[in-house]
Structures are given as C-alpha cells and as structure tokens.
Amino acid sequence: MSAPVDPTTTPAWEKLTQLASDLRPDLRGWFAADPGRAERFSLTAGDLYVDLSKNLVDDAVLAALVELGEQVGLAERRDAMYAGEKINVTENRSVLHTALRRPRSDSLVVDGTDVVVQVHEVLDKVYDFANRVRSGEWKGVTGAQIKTVVNIGIGGSDLGPVMVYEALKPYVQAGLECRFVSNIDPTDVAEKTADLNPATTLFIVASKTFTTLETLTNARMAREWLLRKLRDAGSLDGSERMDADAISKHFVAVSTALDKVAAFGIDPANAFGFWDWVGGRYSVDSAVGTSLAVALGPDNFADFLAGFNAIDRHFAEAPLAENVPALMGLLNVWYVNFFKAGSHAVLPYAQYLHRFAAYLQQLTMESNGKGVRTDGSEVVTETGEIFWGEPGTNGQHAFYQLIHQGTQLIPADFIAVATPAHPTKDGDADVHELFLANFFAQTKALAFGKTADEVRAEGTADAIVPARVFPGNRPTTSIMAPALTPSVVGQLIALYEHITFTQGVVWGINSFDQWGVELGKQLAMQIAPAVAGDADALAAQDASTQALVSYYLANRARS
C-alpha cells in the first residue's frame, strides 16, 4: 500500500482553509436566496433519503470537499479495500467485511481463495443451525425446545448483535428470545440468567481465538450455572458423561480455534468460523450474527445482508459528488478539522435504534481514534470524534440544550422512518406523526434558530430575551427510510462503516487495527495477582495503584 497523502499539502485543503476562514454561516439566508438548496443537497443511497442541506456548506465547500477526497486517493483506497489488498498494514491483513454480504453469484479471489465461496459456506451452516433451533429440531439435554439464546461476547461480538436484535425486535420469532452477556462483572451473567430455565437455554460463545478473557470467563460461569441448575433439577446425575452431553447440547461457538472449542466441551461441528480479514466491529454480518440468524430467521438475515450490499455498491459506484457515505465522511472532516468539533451526535427518532449510538461508538472511535498514520508518522490533523446520542424525544429533554444554545459546535445526524412498527393513536392523533413532528422541528430549530426580534414579538421581557434567543446555524444531517426493516438496518450500518473509512483515508490512518485497547488488558493481567492478595505483586505497582488495591483488599466483604 502506498504512503498516505498528507491532506494538508493538497490544493483542496488550502482551498477549504480559505473557505472556512471566509464562511459566515447563514442557513436562513442561504435557504431564502436558494429555493433549490434542499433538493440539490439531498441524495438517496439504497432506501435511505439523506438531506445534507442543513449543513454549514455551500456549493464551493462541497466541491472542495469532493476535490479533497479525490486528491487523497479515496476512490483508489476504497477499491483496494474491496479487492482484498492488505490495507490493514499493522496486521498485514485484508479488510473484507464487504465480502460478507456479497451475493453467492459474486466471486472475489484473494491469495488464491474465493472468499465469497467461503462466506456462503459458513452462511449455509449458520442458516441450517438457525432453522434447526427455530423449528425445535435442536433440543436441549432434557429434550426440551430452545426458548432463549444467550450470546456471550464482547466488543464487536456483543455490540453489533445486541444493537441489531433490539432494532429488529418486531421480526423476532414468537417464543424465542435473545440475551447478551459481555461485561466481566459477574453481575452481568447473574442477571441475564437469573430467571432462565437451563433446559431451554442455548449459549453462543463468540470469540475468534477462544481466548478473549472476558468472553471465556463469562462462558465458564455460564457453563457452571447450566450444570448446577440441571443437577439441582435432577436432569443430570453429576457424571462426566452427562455433563459433557449437556454442554454439547447447550453451547455452540463462533470461533475458528476448534481445539480450544473442543477443550471447552463444545462439539467442533457446532463452531461457526470467520476470518482474520473481519475486524470485530465489522463482524455483525458474519457468523458473529448467529444469534440474529436464529432470532430473525435466515430470510430476514439475508435481507439484512442485502441492505449492507446495497450501500456497498453505492459507495463503490456513485461519483464522489453523489456518494452519500463519502460526502458524509468528508463533511465530518470539515467539522473536525476546520471547525474543531470534538463530538458528533447521532439521534435516532426510532426507539428500536436505542443502541445504535453505542454501536457507532466502537465503530467510529476504535477505528479512527489514532495518532499515527499508516506509514508510522504522526498525524498532521485532528482525528476522530466522540460519537454519542440517545433516541428521540428522550434526548430533547436531556442534552439538546447544549446542542441548541451551548458554545460547542456539535454536528448531529437525525434518523427516522416513515412507517412505524406500532401505528398507535392517542385519541384521534397519530402518535408517530406527533413523534416525527419533533424530528422535523429539531433540525429546523437548529438550522434557523430564533432571533431576538422574534423573541420580543412574543411579548418576552427585554431582560429575558437573550436567554431565549437560538443562534441557529447548528449543522444537521437528516436520514429517512420507509421503515426499520432488516435491509434498512443493514444499510444504516454500512453507511457509517463507509463514512468512517472515508475519514480514515483523509487522515491517512489505519481504521482497521485497535492497538489502543491492548495496554490496559496487559496491565490488568499483571495487576490481577496483587488484587488477589500477592504482596510482591502489589509492591511492584505505582503508589496510586497500590493505594487503590489496598483500599479494595481492606474493604472487600466476602461471604
């Protein structure tokens, strides 16, 4: 892979610097002077309708952003990713999450192997398993049908599945439920299993290497819970043979480490693999989504994958000036690098997307929270943003004050669907229409604000007028879709994957490694003996850590 282009040396960056210096944001004036602005700055990608018109840009800025994308080689690097080149340079890996959703009729040969064939071999296995669980053919050790699937993972093996499960709850098969365990805090396992019947519970342990500390610790606790509960119920006699039979019927794995899977007690035939070219935060559409395939069914999961693929094709084929994820990524660069925006709000007006912002935190911040470029040199610009948000009117009554009238510029993406899953009325009023009125009103208020004269015209006392002025010119992007279907959820995820990629290309960073999470994990293993009472290990720590561990040891209550 060629060295990254320093974006600050491009003619486009110089042009953007001047445009930013000269820009006097006036969304009211821009809309008044340009009746075609909304139509011209609105685009479609798949089923997504995306309105960029309330961003702090004009035609010149958008043109310069497109030029920046061209001059840093966005299209070339996108094509290299799609082709399987090893763009993850620190791990010498291809980046092929887009291959996970390519149709069976496609072909992509990487290092002599058609990865699309591999993908569909695993999908077929996952779908067969899902159908067996859904139909009741797969039974637990007592002969009972599975009613609850507990996914044990962390990071991408948890955030993606739980977000999509919550987003698509109306599509979950009646009588089936998924739960998700991730935190190594023993409370997580305890709470998630507290009311479950072990005879009707199936655990999916998702760990590529089957060595992830949190996941394997939770899996062992779940295994102990299963065996203890089944023994207490008289379903097991305590023999190793019956214990092994119970584990094989109540545990499956998402992993390629078949020896470790077998050592745990899981039949390797019930392990679903994925590849080193799939990063954890890009893996929900791989075998990591096995819990989703069970809950939603293979047809809905295939529709989910088709949604991803629709945006993949748009990103690959649309000119940059009409390319929705590319433009949204370039707009994020505009705000981060030229307006010093440090955070980005994602505000879904769809309650089922209540975990979407949390999912995007890993996708965007683990990908682009980097301080060095792909050639090992220091970055030359700010990188990354803090992504955050809450759904709908909940956020309005919590933090919108800061977005509307605070001193920080916070770009925000608003997401809504036209047709709700639950078309409820309050008397004669359509509640979804009332809900969407808030969606439309918020972006209007953020864009156009409210002047002092408008406040005074309402009869407000002069002393209070300044507090009730809304400055406006707060940038937003509105994203709408017909309904929250499996395809649309896939499209939303792919949209933000490619937004993240676009930003990473401009900044010259590797969006596909995550070395920043390693040091804390390494130190935890060194500190663990001290926490367990090893005096020598405690003495080896810094003064602050010693004091904190000593406090813990002195105050830990044990039953």
Short mmCIF file of C-alpha atoms in Angstrom, two decimals, residues 9 38 103 251 266 320 333 339 377 431 467 479 513 516:
data_model
loop_
_atom_site.label_atom_id
_atom_site.label_comp_id
_atom_site.label_asym_id
_atom_site.label_seq_id
_atom_site.Cartn_x
_atom_site.Cartn_y
_atom_site.Cartn_z
CA THR A 9 -0.49 19.66 1.41
CA ALA A 38 -32.84 21.36 -0.20
CA PRO A 103 -24.28 -12.41 -3.20
CA PHE A 251 -23.30 -24.49 23.94
CA ILE A 266 -18.37 -27.74 22.56
CA LEU A 320 -17.92 11.24 -5.13
CA VAL A 333 -13.68 16.07 8.28
CA PHE A 339 -14.41 23.96 12.96
CA SER A 377 4.45 9.01 11.14
CA VAL A 431 -48.63 9.28 17.78
CA ALA A 467 -31.73 33.69 27.21
CA ILE A 479 -31.62 10.42 7.25
CA ASP A 513 -6.47 -2.03 13.86
CA GLY A 516 -5.03 1.20 21.80
#
